[in-house]
PDB file of C-alpha atoms in Angstrom:
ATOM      1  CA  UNK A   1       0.000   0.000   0.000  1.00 41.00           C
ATOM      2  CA  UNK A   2       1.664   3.608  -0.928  1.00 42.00           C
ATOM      3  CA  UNK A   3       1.636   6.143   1.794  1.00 44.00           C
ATOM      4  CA  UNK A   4       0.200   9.213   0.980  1.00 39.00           C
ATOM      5  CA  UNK A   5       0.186  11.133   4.098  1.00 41.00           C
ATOM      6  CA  UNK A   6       2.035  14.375   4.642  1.00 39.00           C
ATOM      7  CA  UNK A   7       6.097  13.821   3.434  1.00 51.00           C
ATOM      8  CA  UNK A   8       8.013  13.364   6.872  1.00 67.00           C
ATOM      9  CA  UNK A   9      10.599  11.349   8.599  1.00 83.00           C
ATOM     10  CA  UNK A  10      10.570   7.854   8.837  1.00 90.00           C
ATOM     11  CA  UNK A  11      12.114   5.553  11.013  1.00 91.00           C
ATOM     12  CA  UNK A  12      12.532   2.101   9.883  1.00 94.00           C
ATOM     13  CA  UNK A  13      13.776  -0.868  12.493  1.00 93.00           C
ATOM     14  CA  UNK A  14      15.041  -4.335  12.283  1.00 92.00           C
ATOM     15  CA  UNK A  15      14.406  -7.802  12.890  1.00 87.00           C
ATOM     16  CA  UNK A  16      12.494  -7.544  16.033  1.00 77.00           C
ATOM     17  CA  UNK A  17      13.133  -8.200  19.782  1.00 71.00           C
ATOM     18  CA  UNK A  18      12.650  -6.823  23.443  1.00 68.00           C
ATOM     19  CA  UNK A  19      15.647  -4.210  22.428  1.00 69.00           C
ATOM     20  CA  UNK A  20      12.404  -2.188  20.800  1.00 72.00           C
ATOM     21  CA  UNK A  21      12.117   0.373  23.828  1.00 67.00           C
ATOM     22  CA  UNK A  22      15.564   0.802  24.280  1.00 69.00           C
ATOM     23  CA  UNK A  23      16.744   1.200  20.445  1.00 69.00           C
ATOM     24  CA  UNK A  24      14.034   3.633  20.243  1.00 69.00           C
ATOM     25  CA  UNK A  25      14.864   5.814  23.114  1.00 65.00           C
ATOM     26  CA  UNK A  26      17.197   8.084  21.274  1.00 60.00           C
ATOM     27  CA  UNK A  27      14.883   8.935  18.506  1.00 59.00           C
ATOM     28  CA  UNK A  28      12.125   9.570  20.828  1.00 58.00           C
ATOM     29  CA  UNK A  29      12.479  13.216  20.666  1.00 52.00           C
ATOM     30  CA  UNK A  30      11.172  12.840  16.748  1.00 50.00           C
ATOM     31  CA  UNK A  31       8.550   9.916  16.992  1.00 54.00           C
ATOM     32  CA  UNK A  32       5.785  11.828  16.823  1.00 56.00           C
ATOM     33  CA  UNK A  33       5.845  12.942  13.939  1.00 54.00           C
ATOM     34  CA  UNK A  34       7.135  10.335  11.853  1.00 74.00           C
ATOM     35  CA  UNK A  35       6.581   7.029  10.378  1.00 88.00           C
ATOM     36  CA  UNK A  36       7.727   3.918  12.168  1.00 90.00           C
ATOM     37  CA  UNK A  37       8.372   0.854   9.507  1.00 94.00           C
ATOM     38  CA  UNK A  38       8.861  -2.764  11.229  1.00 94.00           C
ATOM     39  CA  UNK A  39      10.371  -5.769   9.040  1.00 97.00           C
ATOM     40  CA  UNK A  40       9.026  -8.192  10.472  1.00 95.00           C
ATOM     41  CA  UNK A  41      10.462 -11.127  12.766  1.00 95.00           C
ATOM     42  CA  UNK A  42       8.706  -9.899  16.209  1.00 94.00           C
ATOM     43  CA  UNK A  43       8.336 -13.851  17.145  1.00 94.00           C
ATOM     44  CA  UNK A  44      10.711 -16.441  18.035  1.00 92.00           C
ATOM     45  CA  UNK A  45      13.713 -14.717  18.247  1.00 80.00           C
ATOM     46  CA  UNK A  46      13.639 -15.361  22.015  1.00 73.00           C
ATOM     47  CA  UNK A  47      11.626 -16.268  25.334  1.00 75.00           C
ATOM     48  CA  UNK A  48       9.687 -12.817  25.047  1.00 85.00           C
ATOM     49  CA  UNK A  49       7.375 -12.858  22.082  1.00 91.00           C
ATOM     50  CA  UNK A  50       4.858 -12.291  24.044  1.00 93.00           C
ATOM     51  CA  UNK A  51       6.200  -8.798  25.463  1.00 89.00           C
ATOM     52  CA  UNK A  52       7.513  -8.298  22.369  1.00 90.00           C
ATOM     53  CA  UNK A  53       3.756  -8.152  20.362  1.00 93.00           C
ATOM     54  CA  UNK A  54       2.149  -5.930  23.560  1.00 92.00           C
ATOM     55  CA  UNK A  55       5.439  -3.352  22.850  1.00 88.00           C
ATOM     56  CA  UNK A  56       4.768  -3.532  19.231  1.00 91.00           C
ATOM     57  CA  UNK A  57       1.274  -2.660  19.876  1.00 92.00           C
ATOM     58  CA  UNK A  58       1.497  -0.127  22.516  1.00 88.00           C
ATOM     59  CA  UNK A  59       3.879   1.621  20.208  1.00 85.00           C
ATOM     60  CA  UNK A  60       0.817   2.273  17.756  1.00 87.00           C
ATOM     61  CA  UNK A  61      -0.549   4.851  20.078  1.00 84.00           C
ATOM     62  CA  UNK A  62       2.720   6.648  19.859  1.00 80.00           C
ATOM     63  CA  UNK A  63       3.504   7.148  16.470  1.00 82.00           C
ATOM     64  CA  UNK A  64       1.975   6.451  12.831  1.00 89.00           C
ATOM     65  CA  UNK A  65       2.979   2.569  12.817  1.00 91.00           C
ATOM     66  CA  UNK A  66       3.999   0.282   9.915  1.00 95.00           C
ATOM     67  CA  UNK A  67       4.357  -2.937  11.201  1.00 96.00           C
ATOM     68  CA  UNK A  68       5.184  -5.442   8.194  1.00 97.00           C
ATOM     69  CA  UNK A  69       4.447  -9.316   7.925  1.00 97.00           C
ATOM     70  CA  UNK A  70       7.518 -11.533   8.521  1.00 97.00           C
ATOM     71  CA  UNK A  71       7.978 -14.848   7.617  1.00 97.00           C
ATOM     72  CA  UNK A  72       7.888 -15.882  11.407  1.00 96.00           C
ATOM     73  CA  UNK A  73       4.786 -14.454  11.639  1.00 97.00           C
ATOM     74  CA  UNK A  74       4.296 -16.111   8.479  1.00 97.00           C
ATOM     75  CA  UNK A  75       4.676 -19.514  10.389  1.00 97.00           C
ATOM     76  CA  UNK A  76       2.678 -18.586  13.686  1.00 97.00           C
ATOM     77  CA  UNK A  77      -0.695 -17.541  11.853  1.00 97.00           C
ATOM     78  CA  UNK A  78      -0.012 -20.930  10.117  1.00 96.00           C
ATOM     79  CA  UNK A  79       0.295 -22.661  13.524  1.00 96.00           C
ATOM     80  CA  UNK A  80      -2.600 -20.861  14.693  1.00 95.00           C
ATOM     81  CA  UNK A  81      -4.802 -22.036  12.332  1.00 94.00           C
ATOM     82  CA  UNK A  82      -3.540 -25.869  12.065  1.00 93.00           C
ATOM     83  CA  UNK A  83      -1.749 -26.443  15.646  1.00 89.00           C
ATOM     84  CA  UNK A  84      -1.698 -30.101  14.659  1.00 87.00           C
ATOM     85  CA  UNK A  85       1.147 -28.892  12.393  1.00 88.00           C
ATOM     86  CA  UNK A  86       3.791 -27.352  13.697  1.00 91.00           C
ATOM     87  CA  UNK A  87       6.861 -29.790  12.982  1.00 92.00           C
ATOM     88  CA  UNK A  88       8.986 -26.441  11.151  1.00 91.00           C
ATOM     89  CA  UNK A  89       7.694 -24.095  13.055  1.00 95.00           C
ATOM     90  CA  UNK A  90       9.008 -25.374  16.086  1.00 95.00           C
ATOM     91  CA  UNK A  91      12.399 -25.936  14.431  1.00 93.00           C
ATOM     92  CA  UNK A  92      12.685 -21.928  14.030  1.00 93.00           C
ATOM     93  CA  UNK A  93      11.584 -20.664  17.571  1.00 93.00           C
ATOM     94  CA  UNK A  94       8.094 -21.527  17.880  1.00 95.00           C
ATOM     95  CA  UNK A  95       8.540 -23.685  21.133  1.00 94.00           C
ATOM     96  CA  UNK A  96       9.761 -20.444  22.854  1.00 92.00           C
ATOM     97  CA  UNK A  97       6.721 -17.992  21.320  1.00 95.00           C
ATOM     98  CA  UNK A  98       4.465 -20.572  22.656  1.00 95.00           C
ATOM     99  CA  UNK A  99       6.081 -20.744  26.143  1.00 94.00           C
ATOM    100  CA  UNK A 100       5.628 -16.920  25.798  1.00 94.00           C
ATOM    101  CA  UNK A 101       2.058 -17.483  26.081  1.00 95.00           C
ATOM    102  CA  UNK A 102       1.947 -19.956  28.790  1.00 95.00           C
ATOM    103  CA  UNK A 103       2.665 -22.857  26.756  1.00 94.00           C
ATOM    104  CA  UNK A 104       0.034 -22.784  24.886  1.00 93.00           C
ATOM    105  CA  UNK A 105      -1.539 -21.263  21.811  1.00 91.00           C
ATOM    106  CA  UNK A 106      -4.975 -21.116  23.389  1.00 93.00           C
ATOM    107  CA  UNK A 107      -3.611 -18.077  25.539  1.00 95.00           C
ATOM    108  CA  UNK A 108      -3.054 -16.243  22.308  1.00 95.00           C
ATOM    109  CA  UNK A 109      -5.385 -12.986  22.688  1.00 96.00           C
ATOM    110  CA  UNK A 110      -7.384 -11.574  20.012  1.00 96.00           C
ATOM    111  CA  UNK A 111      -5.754  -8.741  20.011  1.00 97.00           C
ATOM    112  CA  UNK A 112      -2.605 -10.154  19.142  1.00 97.00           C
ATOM    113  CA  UNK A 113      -4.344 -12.319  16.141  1.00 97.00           C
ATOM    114  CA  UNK A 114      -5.854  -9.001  14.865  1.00 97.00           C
ATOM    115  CA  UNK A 115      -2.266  -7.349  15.387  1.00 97.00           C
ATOM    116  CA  UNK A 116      -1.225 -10.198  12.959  1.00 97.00           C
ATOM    117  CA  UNK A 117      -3.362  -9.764  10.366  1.00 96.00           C
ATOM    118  CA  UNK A 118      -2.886  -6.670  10.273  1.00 96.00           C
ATOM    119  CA  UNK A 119       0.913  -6.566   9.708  1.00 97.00           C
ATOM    120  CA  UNK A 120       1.247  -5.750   5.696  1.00 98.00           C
ATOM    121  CA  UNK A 121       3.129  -7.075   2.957  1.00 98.00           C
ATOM    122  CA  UNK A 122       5.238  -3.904   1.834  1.00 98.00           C
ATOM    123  CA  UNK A 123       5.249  -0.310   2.296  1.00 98.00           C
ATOM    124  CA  UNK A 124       6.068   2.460  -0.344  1.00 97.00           C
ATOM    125  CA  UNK A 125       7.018   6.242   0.250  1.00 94.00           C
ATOM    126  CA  UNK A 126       7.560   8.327  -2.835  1.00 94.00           C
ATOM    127  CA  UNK A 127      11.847   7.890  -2.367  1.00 96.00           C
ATOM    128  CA  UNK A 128      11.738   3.539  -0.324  1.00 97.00           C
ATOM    129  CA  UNK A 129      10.623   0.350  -0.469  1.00 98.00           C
ATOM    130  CA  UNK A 130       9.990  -1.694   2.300  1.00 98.00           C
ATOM    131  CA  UNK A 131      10.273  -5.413   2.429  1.00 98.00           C
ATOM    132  CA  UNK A 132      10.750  -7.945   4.972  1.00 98.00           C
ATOM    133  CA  UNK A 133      13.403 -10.440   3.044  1.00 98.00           C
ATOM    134  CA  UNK A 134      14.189  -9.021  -0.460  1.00 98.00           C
ATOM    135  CA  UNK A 135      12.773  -8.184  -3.763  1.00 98.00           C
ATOM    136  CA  UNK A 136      12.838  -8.744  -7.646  1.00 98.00           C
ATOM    137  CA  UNK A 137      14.157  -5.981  -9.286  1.00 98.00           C
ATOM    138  CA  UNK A 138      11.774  -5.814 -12.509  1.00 98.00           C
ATOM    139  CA  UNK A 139       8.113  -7.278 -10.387  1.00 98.00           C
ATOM    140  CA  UNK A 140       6.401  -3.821  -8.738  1.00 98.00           C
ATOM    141  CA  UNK A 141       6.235  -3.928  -4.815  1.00 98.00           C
ATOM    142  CA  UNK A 142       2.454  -5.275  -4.814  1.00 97.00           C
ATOM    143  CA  UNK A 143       3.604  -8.180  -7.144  1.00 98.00           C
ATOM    144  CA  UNK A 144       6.913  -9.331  -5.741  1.00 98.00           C
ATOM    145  CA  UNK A 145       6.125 -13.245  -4.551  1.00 98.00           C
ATOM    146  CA  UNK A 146       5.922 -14.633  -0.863  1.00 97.00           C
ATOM    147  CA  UNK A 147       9.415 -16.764  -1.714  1.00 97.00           C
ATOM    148  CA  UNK A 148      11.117 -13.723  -2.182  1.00 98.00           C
ATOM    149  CA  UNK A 149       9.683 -11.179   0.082  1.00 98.00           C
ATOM    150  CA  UNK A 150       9.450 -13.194   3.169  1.00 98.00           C
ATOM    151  CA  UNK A 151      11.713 -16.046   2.578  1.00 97.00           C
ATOM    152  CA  UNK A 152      14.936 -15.407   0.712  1.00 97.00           C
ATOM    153  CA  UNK A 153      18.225 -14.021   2.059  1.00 98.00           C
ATOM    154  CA  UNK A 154      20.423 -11.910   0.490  1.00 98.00           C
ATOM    155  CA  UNK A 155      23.190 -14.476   0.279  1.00 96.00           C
ATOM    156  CA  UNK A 156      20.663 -16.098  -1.969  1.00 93.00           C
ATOM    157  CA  UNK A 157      19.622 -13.543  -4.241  1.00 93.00           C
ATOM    158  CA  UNK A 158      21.320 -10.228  -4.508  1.00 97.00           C
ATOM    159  CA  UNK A 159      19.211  -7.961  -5.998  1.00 98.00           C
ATOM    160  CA  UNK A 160      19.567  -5.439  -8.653  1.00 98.00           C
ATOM    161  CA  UNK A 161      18.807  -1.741  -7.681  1.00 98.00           C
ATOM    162  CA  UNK A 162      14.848  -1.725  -8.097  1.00 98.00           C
ATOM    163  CA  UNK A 163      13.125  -0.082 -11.287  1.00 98.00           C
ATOM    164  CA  UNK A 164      11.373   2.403  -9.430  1.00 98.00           C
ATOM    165  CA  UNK A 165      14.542   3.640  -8.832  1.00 98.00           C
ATOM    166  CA  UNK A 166      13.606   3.560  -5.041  1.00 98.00           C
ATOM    167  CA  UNK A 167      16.117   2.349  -2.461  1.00 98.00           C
ATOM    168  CA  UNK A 168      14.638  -0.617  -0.462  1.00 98.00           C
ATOM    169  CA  UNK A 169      15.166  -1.729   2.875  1.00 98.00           C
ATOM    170  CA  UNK A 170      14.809  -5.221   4.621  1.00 98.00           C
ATOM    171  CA  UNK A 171      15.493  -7.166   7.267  1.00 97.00           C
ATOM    172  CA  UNK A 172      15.803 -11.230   7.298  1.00 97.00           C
ATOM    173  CA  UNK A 173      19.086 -11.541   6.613  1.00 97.00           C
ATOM    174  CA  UNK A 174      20.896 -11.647   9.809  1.00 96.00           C
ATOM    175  CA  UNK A 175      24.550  -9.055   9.884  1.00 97.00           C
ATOM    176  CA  UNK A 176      26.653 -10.967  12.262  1.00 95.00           C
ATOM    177  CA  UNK A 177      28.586  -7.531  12.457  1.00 95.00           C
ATOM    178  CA  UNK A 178      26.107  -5.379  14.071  1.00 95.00           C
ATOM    179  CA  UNK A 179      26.350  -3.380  11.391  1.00 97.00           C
ATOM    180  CA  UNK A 180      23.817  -2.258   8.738  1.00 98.00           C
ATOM    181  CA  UNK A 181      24.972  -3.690   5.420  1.00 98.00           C
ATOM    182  CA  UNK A 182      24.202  -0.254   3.155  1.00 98.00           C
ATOM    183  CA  UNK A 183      24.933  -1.278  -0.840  1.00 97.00           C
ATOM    184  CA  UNK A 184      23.448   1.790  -1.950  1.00 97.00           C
ATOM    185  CA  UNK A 185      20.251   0.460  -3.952  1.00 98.00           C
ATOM    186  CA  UNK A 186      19.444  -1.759  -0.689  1.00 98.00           C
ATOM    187  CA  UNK A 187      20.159  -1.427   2.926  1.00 98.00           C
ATOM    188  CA  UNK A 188      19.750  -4.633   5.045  1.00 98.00           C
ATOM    189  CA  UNK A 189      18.560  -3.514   8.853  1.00 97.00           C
ATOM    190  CA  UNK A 190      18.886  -6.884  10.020  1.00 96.00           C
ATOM    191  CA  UNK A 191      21.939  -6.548  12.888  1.00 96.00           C
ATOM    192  CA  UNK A 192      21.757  -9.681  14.772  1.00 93.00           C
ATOM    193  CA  UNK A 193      19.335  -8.979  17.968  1.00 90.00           C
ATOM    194  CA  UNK A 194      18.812 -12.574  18.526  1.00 87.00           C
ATOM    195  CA  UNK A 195      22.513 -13.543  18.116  1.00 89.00           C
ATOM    196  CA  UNK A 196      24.119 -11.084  20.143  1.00 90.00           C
ATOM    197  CA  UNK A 197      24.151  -8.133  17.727  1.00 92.00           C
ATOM    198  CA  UNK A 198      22.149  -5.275  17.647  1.00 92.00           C
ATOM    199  CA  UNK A 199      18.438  -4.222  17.415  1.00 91.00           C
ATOM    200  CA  UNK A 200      18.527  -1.373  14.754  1.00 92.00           C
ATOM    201  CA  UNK A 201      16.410   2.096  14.328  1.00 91.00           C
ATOM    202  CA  UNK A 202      17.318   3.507  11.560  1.00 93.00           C
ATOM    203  CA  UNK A 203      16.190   7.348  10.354  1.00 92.00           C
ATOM    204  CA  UNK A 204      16.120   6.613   6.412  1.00 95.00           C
ATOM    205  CA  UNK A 205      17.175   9.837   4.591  1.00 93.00           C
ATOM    206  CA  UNK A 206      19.906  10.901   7.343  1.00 92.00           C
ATOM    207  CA  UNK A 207      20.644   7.243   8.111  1.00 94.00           C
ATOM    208  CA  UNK A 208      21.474   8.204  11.774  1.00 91.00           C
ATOM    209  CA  UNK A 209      20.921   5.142  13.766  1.00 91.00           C
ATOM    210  CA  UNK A 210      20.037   3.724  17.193  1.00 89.00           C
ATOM    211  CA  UNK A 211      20.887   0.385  18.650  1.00 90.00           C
ATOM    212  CA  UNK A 212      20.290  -1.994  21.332  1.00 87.00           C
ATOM    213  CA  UNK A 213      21.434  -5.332  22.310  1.00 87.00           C
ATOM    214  CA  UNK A 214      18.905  -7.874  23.603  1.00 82.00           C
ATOM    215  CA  UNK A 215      19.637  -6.871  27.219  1.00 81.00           C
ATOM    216  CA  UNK A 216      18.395  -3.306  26.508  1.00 81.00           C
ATOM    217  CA  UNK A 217      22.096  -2.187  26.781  1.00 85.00           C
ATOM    218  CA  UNK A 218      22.471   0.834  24.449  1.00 85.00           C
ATOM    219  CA  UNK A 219      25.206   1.290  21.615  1.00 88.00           C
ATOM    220  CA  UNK A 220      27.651   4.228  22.025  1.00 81.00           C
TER     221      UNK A 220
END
């Protein structure tokens, strides 16, 4: 869906974890008047899923929020609907979102399924593109396909710069560095929360950045 609200700052962050509050603290002081893109991920990367949704969600009263669908998400809606089936799921973090919730899916508010399914596919400003894995170069935003928007790492498929002439972000593909991998035509936001990197907020046009680890221990 292309924004057309009022041309302002936006703020896009990382592969999600519990290091939201504290990677956001420093660019509190512009929230309010800007957008706020997620990538995706907010489940399974860790024993606080849970917390994780209820930030996610609390954070929607604070600024104009675009939260988009990752492909863990992907796999808990999935679960959700057919909890007899779960085998893969469970191999990428699902046992600790369900502990989250009490060890069991049945605790999963409605709130939390509507938070879900609300979560969107893309998002497009006149200058970015926003998508969760990675993109095909020559497919518009609201065609690309679910293998390579939610799925596919960059180490898989490099993509050309777009033909919008847009410069896309995403997340997915974990930077063991910490750092933001910036090739010009795409930035990857992606720094590692769950693996001892960095939770990322990252101011798109100025490319100032905040960071957190997953103990809520600011970056200097």
């Amino acid at each position: 869906m292309k924004d057309t609200s009022v041309p302002g700052r936006t703020i896009v962050i990382g592969d999600s974890c519990m290091a939201l509050r504290e990677a956001l603290e420093g660019a509190s002081s512009i929230r309010k008047c800007i957008d706020t893109v997620m990538l995706g991920d907010y489940v399974d990367r860790g024993p606080a899923s849970r917390g994780v949704i209820e930030r996610i969600i609390q954070l929607g009263d604070e600024c104009n929020l675009v939260p988009l669908m990752g492909n863990h998400e992907i796999m808990l809606l999935a679960a959700l609907d057919r909890p007899d089936d779960v085998d893969i799921w469970m191999r990428c973090g699902g046992a600790a979102t369900i502990a989250s919730y009490g060890d069991s899916l049945k605790n999963f508010p409605s709130e939390h399924t509507q938070f879900l399914y609300r979560c969107r596919r893309f998002h497009e400003t006149d200058r970015q593109l926003f998508f969760h894995a990675n993109y095909l170069f020559d497919v518009p935003a609201d065609r690309q396909p679910d293998a390579i928007a939610f799925w596919h790492h960059l180490t898989i498929h490099l993509p050309a710069p777009h033909n919008s002439g847009k410069t896309v972000f995403v997340g997915h593909t974990p930077q063991s560095s910490g750092e933001v991998l910036d090739l010009g035509h795409v930035l990857c936001v992606d720094t590692y929360c769950f693996g001892g990197g960095w939770l990322t907020a990252m101011e798109v046009d100025t490319r100032e950045i905040w960071q957190a680890d997953r103990l809520g221990r600011v970056r200097k």
